[in-house]
Short mmCIF file of C-alpha atoms and ligand atoms in Angstrom, two decimals:
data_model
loop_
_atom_site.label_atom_id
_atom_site.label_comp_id
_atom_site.label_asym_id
_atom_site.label_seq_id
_atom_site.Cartn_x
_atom_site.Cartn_y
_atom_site.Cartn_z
CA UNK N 1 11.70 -48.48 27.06
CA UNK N 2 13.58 -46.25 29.38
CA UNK N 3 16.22 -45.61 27.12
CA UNK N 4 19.43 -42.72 27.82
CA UNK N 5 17.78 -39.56 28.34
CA UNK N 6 20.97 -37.68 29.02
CA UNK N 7 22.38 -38.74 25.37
CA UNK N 8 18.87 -37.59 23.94
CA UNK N 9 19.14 -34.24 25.94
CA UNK N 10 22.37 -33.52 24.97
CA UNK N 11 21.29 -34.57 20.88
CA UNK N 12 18.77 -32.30 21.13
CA UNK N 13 20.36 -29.23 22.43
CA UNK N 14 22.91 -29.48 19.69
CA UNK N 15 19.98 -29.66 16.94
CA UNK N 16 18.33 -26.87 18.62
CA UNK N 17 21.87 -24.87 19.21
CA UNK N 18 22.78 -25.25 15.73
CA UNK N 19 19.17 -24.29 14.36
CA UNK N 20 19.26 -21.25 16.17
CA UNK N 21 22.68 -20.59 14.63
CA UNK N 22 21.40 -21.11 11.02
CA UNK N 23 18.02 -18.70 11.79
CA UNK N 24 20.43 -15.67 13.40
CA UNK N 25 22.52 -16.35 10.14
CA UNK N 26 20.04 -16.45 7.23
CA UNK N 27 17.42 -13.44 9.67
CA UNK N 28 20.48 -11.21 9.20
CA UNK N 29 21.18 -11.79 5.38
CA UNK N 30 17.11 -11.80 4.65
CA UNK N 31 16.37 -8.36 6.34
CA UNK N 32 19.47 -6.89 5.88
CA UNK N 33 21.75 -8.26 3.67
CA UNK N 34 24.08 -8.70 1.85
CA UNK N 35 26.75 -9.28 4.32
CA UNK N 36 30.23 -10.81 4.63
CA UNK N 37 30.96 -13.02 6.96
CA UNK N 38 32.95 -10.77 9.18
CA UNK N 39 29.71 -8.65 9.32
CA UNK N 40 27.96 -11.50 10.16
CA UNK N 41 30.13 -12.21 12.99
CA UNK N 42 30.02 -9.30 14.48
CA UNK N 43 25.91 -8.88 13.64
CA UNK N 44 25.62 -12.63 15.05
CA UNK N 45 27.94 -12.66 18.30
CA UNK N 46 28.41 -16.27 16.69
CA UNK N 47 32.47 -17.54 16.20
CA UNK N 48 34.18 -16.81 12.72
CA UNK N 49 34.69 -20.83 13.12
CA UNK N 50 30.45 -20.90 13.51
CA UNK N 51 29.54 -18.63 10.66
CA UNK N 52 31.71 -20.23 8.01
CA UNK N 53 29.97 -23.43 9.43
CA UNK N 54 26.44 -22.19 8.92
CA UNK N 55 27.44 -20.28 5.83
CA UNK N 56 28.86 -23.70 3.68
CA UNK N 57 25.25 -25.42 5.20
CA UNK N 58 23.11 -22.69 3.94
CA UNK N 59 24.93 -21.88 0.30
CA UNK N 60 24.49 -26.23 0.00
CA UNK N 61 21.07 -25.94 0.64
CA UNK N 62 20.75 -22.92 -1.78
CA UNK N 63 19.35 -20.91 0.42
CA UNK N 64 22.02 -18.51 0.60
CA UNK N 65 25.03 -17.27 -2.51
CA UNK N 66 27.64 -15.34 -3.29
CA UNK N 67 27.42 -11.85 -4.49
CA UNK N 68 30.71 -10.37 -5.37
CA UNK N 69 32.99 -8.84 -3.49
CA UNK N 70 33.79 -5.75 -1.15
CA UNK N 71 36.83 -4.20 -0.59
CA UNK N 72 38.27 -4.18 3.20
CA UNK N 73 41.03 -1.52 3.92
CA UNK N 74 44.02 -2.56 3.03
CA UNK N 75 43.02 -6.65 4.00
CA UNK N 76 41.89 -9.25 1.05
CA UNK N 77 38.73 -8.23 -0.55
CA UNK N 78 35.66 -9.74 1.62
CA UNK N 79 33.11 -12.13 -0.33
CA UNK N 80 29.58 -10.59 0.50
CA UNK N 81 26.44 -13.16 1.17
CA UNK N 82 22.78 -12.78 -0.16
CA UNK N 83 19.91 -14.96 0.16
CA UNK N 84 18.83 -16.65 -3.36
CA UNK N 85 15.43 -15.48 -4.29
CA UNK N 86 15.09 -18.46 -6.26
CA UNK N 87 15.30 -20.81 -3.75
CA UNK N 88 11.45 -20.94 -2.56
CA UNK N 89 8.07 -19.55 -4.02
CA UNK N 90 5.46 -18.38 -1.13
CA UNK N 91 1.87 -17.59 -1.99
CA UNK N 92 -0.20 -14.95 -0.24
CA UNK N 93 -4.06 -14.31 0.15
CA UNK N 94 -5.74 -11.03 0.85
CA UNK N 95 -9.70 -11.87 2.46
CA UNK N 96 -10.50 -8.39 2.00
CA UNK N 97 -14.02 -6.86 2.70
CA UNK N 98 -14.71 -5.96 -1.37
CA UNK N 99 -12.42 -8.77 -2.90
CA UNK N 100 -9.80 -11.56 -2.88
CA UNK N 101 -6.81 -11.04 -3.94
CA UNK N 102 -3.98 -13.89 -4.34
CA UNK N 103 -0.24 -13.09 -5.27
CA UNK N 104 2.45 -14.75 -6.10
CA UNK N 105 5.94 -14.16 -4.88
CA UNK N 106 9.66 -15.24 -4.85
CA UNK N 107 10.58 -15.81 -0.84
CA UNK N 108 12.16 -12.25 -1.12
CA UNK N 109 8.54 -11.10 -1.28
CA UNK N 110 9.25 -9.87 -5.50
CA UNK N 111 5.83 -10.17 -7.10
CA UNK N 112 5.87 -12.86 -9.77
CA UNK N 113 2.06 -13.07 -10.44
CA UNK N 114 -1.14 -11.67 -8.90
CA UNK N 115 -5.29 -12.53 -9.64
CA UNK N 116 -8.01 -10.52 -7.89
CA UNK N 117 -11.65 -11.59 -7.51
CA UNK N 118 -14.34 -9.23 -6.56
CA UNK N 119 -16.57 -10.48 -3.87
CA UNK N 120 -20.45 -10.13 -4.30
CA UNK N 121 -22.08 -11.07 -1.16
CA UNK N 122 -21.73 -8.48 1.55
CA UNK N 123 -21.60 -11.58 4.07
CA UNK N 124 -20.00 -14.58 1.53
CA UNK N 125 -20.36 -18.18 2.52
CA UNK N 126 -17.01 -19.10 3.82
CA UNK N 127 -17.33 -22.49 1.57
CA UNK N 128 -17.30 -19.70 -1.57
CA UNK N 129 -14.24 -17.85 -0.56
CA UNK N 130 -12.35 -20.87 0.04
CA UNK N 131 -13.44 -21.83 -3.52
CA UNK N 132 -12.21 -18.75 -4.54
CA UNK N 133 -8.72 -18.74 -2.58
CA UNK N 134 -8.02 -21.71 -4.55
CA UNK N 135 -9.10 -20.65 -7.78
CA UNK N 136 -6.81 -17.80 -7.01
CA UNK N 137 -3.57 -19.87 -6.45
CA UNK N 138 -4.44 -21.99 -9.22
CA UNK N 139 -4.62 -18.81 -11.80
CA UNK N 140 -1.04 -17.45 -10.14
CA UNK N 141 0.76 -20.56 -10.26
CA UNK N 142 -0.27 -20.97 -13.55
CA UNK N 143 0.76 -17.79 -14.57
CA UNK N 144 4.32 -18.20 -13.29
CA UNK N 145 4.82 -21.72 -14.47
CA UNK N 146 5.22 -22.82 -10.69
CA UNK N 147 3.94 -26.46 -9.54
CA UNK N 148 1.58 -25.44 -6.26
CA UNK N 149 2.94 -28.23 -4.55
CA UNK N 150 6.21 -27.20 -4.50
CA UNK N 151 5.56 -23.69 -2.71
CA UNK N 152 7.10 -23.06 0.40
CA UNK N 153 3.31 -22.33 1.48
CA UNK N 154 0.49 -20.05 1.29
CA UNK N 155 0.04 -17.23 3.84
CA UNK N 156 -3.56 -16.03 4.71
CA UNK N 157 -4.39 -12.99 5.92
CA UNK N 158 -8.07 -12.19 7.08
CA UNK N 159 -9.93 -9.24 8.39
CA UNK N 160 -10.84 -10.04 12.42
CA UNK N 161 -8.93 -12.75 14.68
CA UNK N 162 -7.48 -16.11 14.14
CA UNK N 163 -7.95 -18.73 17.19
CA UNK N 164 -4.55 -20.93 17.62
CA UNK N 165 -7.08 -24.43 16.28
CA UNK N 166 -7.49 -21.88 13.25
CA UNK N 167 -11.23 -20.69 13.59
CA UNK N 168 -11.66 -16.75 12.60
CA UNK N 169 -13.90 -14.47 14.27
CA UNK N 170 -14.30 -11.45 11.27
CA UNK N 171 -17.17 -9.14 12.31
CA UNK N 172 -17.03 -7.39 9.15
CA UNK N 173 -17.92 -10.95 7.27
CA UNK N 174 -20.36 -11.87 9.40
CA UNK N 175 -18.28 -14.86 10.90
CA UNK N 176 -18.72 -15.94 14.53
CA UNK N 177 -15.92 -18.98 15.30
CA UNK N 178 -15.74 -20.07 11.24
CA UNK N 179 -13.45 -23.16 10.93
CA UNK N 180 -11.90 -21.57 7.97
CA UNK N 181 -8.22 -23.30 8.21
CA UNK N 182 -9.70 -26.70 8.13
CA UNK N 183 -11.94 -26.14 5.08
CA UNK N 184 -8.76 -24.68 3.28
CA UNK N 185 -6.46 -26.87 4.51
CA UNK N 186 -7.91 -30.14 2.58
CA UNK N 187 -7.85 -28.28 -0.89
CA UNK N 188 -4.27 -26.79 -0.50
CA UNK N 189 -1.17 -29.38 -1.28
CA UNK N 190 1.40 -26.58 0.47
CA UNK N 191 1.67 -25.82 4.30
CA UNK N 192 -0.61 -23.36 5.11
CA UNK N 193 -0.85 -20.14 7.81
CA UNK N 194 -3.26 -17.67 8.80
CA UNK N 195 -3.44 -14.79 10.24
CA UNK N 196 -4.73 -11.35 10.81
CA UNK N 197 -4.29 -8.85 7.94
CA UNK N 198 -3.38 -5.99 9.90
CA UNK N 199 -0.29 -8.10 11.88
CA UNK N 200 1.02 -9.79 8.51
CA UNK N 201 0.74 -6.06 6.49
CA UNK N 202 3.15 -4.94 9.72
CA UNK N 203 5.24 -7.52 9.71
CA UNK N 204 5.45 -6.64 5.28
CA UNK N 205 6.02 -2.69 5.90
CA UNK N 206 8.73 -3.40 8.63
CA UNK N 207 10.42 -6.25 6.48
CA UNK N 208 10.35 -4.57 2.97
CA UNK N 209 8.23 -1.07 3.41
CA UNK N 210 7.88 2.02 4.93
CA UNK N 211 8.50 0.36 8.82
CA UNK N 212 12.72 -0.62 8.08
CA UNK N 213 15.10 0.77 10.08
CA UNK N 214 11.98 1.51 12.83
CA UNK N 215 12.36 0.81 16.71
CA UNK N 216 8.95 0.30 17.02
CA UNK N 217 6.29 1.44 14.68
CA UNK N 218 2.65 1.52 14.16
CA UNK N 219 1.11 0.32 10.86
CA UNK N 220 -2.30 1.37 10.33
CA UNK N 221 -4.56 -0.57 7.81
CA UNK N 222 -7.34 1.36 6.41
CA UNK N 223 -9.90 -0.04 3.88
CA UNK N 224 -13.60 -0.50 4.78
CA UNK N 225 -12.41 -1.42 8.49
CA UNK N 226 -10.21 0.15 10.19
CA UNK N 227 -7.38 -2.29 11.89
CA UNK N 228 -3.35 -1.32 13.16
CA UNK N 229 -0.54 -3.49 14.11
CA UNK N 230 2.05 -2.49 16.43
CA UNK N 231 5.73 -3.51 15.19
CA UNK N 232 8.90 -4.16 16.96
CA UNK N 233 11.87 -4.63 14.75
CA UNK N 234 14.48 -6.73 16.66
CA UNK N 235 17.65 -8.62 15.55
CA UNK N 236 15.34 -11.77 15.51
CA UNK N 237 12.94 -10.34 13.34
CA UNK N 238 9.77 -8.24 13.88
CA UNK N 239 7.31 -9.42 16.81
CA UNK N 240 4.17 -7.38 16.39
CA UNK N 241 0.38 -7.19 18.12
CA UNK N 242 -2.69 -6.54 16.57
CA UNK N 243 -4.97 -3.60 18.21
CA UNK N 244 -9.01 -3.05 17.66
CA UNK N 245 -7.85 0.20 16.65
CA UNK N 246 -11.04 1.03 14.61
CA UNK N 247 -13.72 0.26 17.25
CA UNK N 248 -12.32 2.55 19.67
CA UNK N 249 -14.14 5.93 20.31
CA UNK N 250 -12.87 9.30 19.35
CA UNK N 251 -16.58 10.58 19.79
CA UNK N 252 -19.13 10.20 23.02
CA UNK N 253 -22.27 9.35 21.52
CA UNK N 254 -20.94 10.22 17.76
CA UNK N 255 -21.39 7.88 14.36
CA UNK N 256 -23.18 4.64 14.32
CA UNK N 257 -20.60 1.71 14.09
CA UNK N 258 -20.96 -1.26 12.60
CA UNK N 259 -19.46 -3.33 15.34
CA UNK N 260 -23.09 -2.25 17.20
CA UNK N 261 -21.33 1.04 19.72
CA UNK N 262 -20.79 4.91 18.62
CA UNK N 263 -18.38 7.13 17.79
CA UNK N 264 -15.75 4.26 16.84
CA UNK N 265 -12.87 5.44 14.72
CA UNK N 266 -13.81 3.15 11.76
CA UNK N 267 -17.08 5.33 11.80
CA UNK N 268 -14.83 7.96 10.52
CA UNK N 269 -12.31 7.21 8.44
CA UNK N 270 -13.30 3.37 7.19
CA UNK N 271 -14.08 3.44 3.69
CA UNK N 272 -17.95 3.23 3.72
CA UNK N 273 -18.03 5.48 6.36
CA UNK N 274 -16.52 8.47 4.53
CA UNK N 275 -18.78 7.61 1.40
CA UNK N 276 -21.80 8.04 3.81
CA UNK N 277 -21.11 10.85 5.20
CA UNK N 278 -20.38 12.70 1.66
CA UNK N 279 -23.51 11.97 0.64
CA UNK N 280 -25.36 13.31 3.57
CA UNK N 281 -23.46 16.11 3.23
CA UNK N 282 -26.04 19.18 1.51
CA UNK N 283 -25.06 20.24 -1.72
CA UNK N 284 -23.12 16.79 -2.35
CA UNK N 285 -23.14 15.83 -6.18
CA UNK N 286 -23.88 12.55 -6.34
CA UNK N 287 -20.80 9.75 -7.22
CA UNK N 288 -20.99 8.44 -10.39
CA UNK N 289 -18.42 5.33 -9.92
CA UNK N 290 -20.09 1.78 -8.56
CA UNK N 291 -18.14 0.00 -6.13
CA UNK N 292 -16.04 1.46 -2.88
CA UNK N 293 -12.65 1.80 -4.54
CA UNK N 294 -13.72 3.40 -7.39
CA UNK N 295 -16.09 5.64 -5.51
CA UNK N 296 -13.04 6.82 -3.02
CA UNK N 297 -10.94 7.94 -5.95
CA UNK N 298 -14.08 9.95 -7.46
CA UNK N 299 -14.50 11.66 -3.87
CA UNK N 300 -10.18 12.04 -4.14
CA UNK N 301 -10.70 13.76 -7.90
CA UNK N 302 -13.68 16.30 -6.05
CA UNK N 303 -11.86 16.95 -3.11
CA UNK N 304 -8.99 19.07 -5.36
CA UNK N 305 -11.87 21.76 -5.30
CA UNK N 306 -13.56 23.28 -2.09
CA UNK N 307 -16.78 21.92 -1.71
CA UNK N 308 -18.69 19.01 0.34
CA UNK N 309 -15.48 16.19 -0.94
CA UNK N 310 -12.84 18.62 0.77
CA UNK N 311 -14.69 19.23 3.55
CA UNK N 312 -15.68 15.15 4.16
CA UNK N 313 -11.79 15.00 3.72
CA UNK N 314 -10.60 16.78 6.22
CA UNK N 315 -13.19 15.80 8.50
CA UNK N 316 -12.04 12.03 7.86
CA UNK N 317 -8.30 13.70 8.46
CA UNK N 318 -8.80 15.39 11.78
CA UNK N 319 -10.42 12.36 13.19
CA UNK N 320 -7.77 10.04 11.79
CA UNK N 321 -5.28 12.54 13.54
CA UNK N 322 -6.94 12.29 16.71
CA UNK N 323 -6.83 8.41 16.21
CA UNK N 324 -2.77 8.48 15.46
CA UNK N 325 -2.55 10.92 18.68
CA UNK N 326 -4.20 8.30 20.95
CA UNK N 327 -1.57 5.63 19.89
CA UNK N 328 1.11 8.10 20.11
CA UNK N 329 0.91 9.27 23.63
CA UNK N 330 -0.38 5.34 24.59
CA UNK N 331 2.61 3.78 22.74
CA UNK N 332 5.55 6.33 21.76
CA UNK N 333 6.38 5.02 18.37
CA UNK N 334 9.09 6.56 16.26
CA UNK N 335 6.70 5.72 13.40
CA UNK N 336 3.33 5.72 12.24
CA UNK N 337 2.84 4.12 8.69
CA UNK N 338 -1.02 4.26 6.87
CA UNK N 339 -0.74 1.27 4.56
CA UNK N 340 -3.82 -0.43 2.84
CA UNK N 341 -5.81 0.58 0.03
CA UNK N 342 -7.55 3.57 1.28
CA UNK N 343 -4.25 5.40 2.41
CA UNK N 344 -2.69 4.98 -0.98
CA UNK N 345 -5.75 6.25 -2.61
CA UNK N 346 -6.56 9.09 0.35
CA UNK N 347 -3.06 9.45 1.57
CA UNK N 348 -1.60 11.74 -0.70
CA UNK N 349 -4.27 14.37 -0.53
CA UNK N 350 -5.00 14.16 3.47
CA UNK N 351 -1.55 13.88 4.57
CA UNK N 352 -0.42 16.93 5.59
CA UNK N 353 -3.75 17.28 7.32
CA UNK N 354 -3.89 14.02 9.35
CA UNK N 355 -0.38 15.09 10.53
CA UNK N 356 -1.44 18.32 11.36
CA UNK N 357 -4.30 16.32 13.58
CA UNK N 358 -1.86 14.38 15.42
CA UNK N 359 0.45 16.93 16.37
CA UNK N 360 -2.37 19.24 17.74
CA UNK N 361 -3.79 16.26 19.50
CA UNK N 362 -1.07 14.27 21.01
CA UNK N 363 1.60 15.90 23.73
CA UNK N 364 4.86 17.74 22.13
CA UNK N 365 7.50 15.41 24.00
CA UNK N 366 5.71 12.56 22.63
CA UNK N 367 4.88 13.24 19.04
CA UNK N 368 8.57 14.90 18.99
CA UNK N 369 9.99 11.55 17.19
CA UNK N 370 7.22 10.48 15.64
CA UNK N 371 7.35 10.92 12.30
CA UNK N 372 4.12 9.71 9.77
CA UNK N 373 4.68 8.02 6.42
CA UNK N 374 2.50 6.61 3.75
CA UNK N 375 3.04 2.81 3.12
CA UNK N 376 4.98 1.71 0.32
CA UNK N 377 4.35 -1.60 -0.61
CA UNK N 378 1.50 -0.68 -3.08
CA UNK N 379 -1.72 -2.31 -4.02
CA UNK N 380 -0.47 -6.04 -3.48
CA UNK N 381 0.41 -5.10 -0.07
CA UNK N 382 -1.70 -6.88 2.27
CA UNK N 383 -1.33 -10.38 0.16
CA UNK N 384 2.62 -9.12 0.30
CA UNK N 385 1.90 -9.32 3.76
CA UNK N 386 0.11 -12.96 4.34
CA UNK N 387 3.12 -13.95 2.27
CA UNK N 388 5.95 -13.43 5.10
CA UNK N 389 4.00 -15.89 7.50
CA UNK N 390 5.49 -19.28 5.41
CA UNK N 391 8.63 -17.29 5.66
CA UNK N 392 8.67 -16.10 8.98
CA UNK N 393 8.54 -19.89 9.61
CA UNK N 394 11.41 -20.28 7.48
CA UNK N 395 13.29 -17.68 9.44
CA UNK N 396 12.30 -19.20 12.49
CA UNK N 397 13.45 -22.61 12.07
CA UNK N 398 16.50 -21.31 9.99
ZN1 ZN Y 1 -16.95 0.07 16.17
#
């Protein structure tokens, strides 16, 4: 069975020339469309003979349609291109550290449906959050009248790292090499990714938040830990790394850290952490609220007065600043984004201080273009996020 390997070669090069095509095609319209196809063109470097080609391919396959047109100077009116937000459903899951939250979205990440679970067990069986993933994508798809089978496919995002055979190693669950893709895997019909949360809330602030238009910019997720991603935006896409951002040390010999050392940033400004150190603060009135979230936007309420919340504020700020200014003269970013549920409940009121922080603590020339920015995809943002891994693949294979 020897068979022609130079007709195979040459088959396959065309497949793969002509995917490539379609991805650089439908990339451009997703992330910054709409777009003629003279803008395309030029965006592309592909022929005018090539994009009309992809173009007919991609509005067949309803991927891509028409959306009116734009006057040229002078020449015929252009016909501008948008991707269909109909064309595919994704779901995303957010394994938090207090909850689960599942959403449901059109592939242009708009929110069609969302269910939340709270999470009971500070360590939870990984057999009982898998029950509850699926309970979640059952209640969404239900919601929006969507057959589960039919999604383009469900996006995970967990808190630690995800090993390429799909095992997660999560620290702040208590999970050491969990097999956690192949227990989900049987019990969802649609293709399924994972990821870290951190990397997929990047690759969400850069594609629809606070990160567009960035060279390269540094999205920090804070909640109980403490995580960051570093994004590049590129015509391709957005590539982006995930950092241990919140276990490294901004004090020698400082705050117990759950990860086992001292002095870690997460000790600071992670959720629990800031709670803690409130109430050891003398004179502290105690919080009323049960549960993290609702305890954080007690603490936000107090801190509008001076007194023991302020103060626990803008300790949390100037050691969040220090944390930014590390990155800053490491990494030069044009960008530093705080997205997660703690900077949209925290944000607003430390802000000014955190940036304050950072400037004092990094060097001029380097902070000079840096400029800091709350996220803005909301509460939903780091299941938002787990839901651009099914269509980064999309992307991908055009
Ligand atoms: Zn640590």
């Amino acid at each position: 069975m020897r068979g022609c390997p130079v007709k195979r070669d040459v088959g396959r090069t065309t497949r793969d020339l002509r995917r490539h095509n379609r991805s650089s095609v439908l990339s451009k319209l997703y992330l910054h469309g709409p777009a003629s196809r003279f803008d395309l063109m030029h965006a592309t470097g592909l022929s005018s003979a090539t994009v009309s080609n992809v173009v007919t391919g991609l509005v067949a396959d309803g991927l891509v349609a028409e959306a009116g047109l734009l006057d040229s100077d002078g020449g015929r009116p252009r016909t501008l291109l948008e991707v269909r937000p109909g064309y595919a459903r994704v779901a995303g899951v957010d394994i938090g550290e207090t909850h689960v939250q599942v959403g449901l979205f059109d592939w242009t990440l708009d929110t069609l449906a969302t269910a939340t679970y709270p999470m009971d067990a500070r360590h939870p069986e990984p057999a009982v959050l898998a029950g509850l993933v699926t309970a979640g994508i059952e209640e969404v798809t239900a919601k929006a009248g969507v057959d589960p089978v039919r999604l383009l496919g469900v996006g995970v995002g967990v808190p630690g790292a995800v090993l390429p055979d799909g095992q997660v190693h999560a620290p702040t669950l208590g999970w050491s090499g969990v097999p956690f893709a192949a227990l989900l895997r049987p019990r969802i019909a649609a293709p399924l990714h994972m990821d870290n949360c951190a990397r997929t809330l990047g690759q969400a602030e850069m594609w629809r938040g606070a990160g567009r238009g960035a060279e390269r910019a540094i999205v920090a997720l804070l909640a109980v830990g403490v995580g960051a991603a570093v994004a590049t935006g590129s015509p391709s896409g957005v590539t982006s790394t995930t950092s241990e951002w919140g276990h490294t040390i901004v004090q020698a010999g400082g705050a117990a850290c759950r990860c086992g050392s001292y002095g870690c940033l997460e000790a600071y400004v992670g959720a629990e952490a800031i709670l803690r150190h409130y109430e050891d603060t003398p004179g502290a009135a105690a919080l009323t609220a049960t549960g993290v979230e609702e305890q954080i936007a007690e603490l936000v309420v107090a801190a509008a007065r001076p007194g023991p919340a302020a103060d626990t504020v803008r300790r949390s700020a100037e050691y969040l600043g220090i944390g930014i200014a590390n990155l800053i003269n490491l990494l030069s970013p044009d960008r530093v984004i705080l997205s997660g549920w703690l900077s949209m409940s925290l944000g607003p009121v430390m802000l000014p201080a955190v940036h304050d922080a950072m400037r004092r603590h990094s060097l001029d020339y380097m902070a000079a273009g840096t400029r800091l920015e709350l996220g803005r995809l909301g509460q939903d943002a780091v299941a938002l996020g787990a839901a651009t891994l099914p269509v980064h693949e999309l992307l991908t294979a055009g």
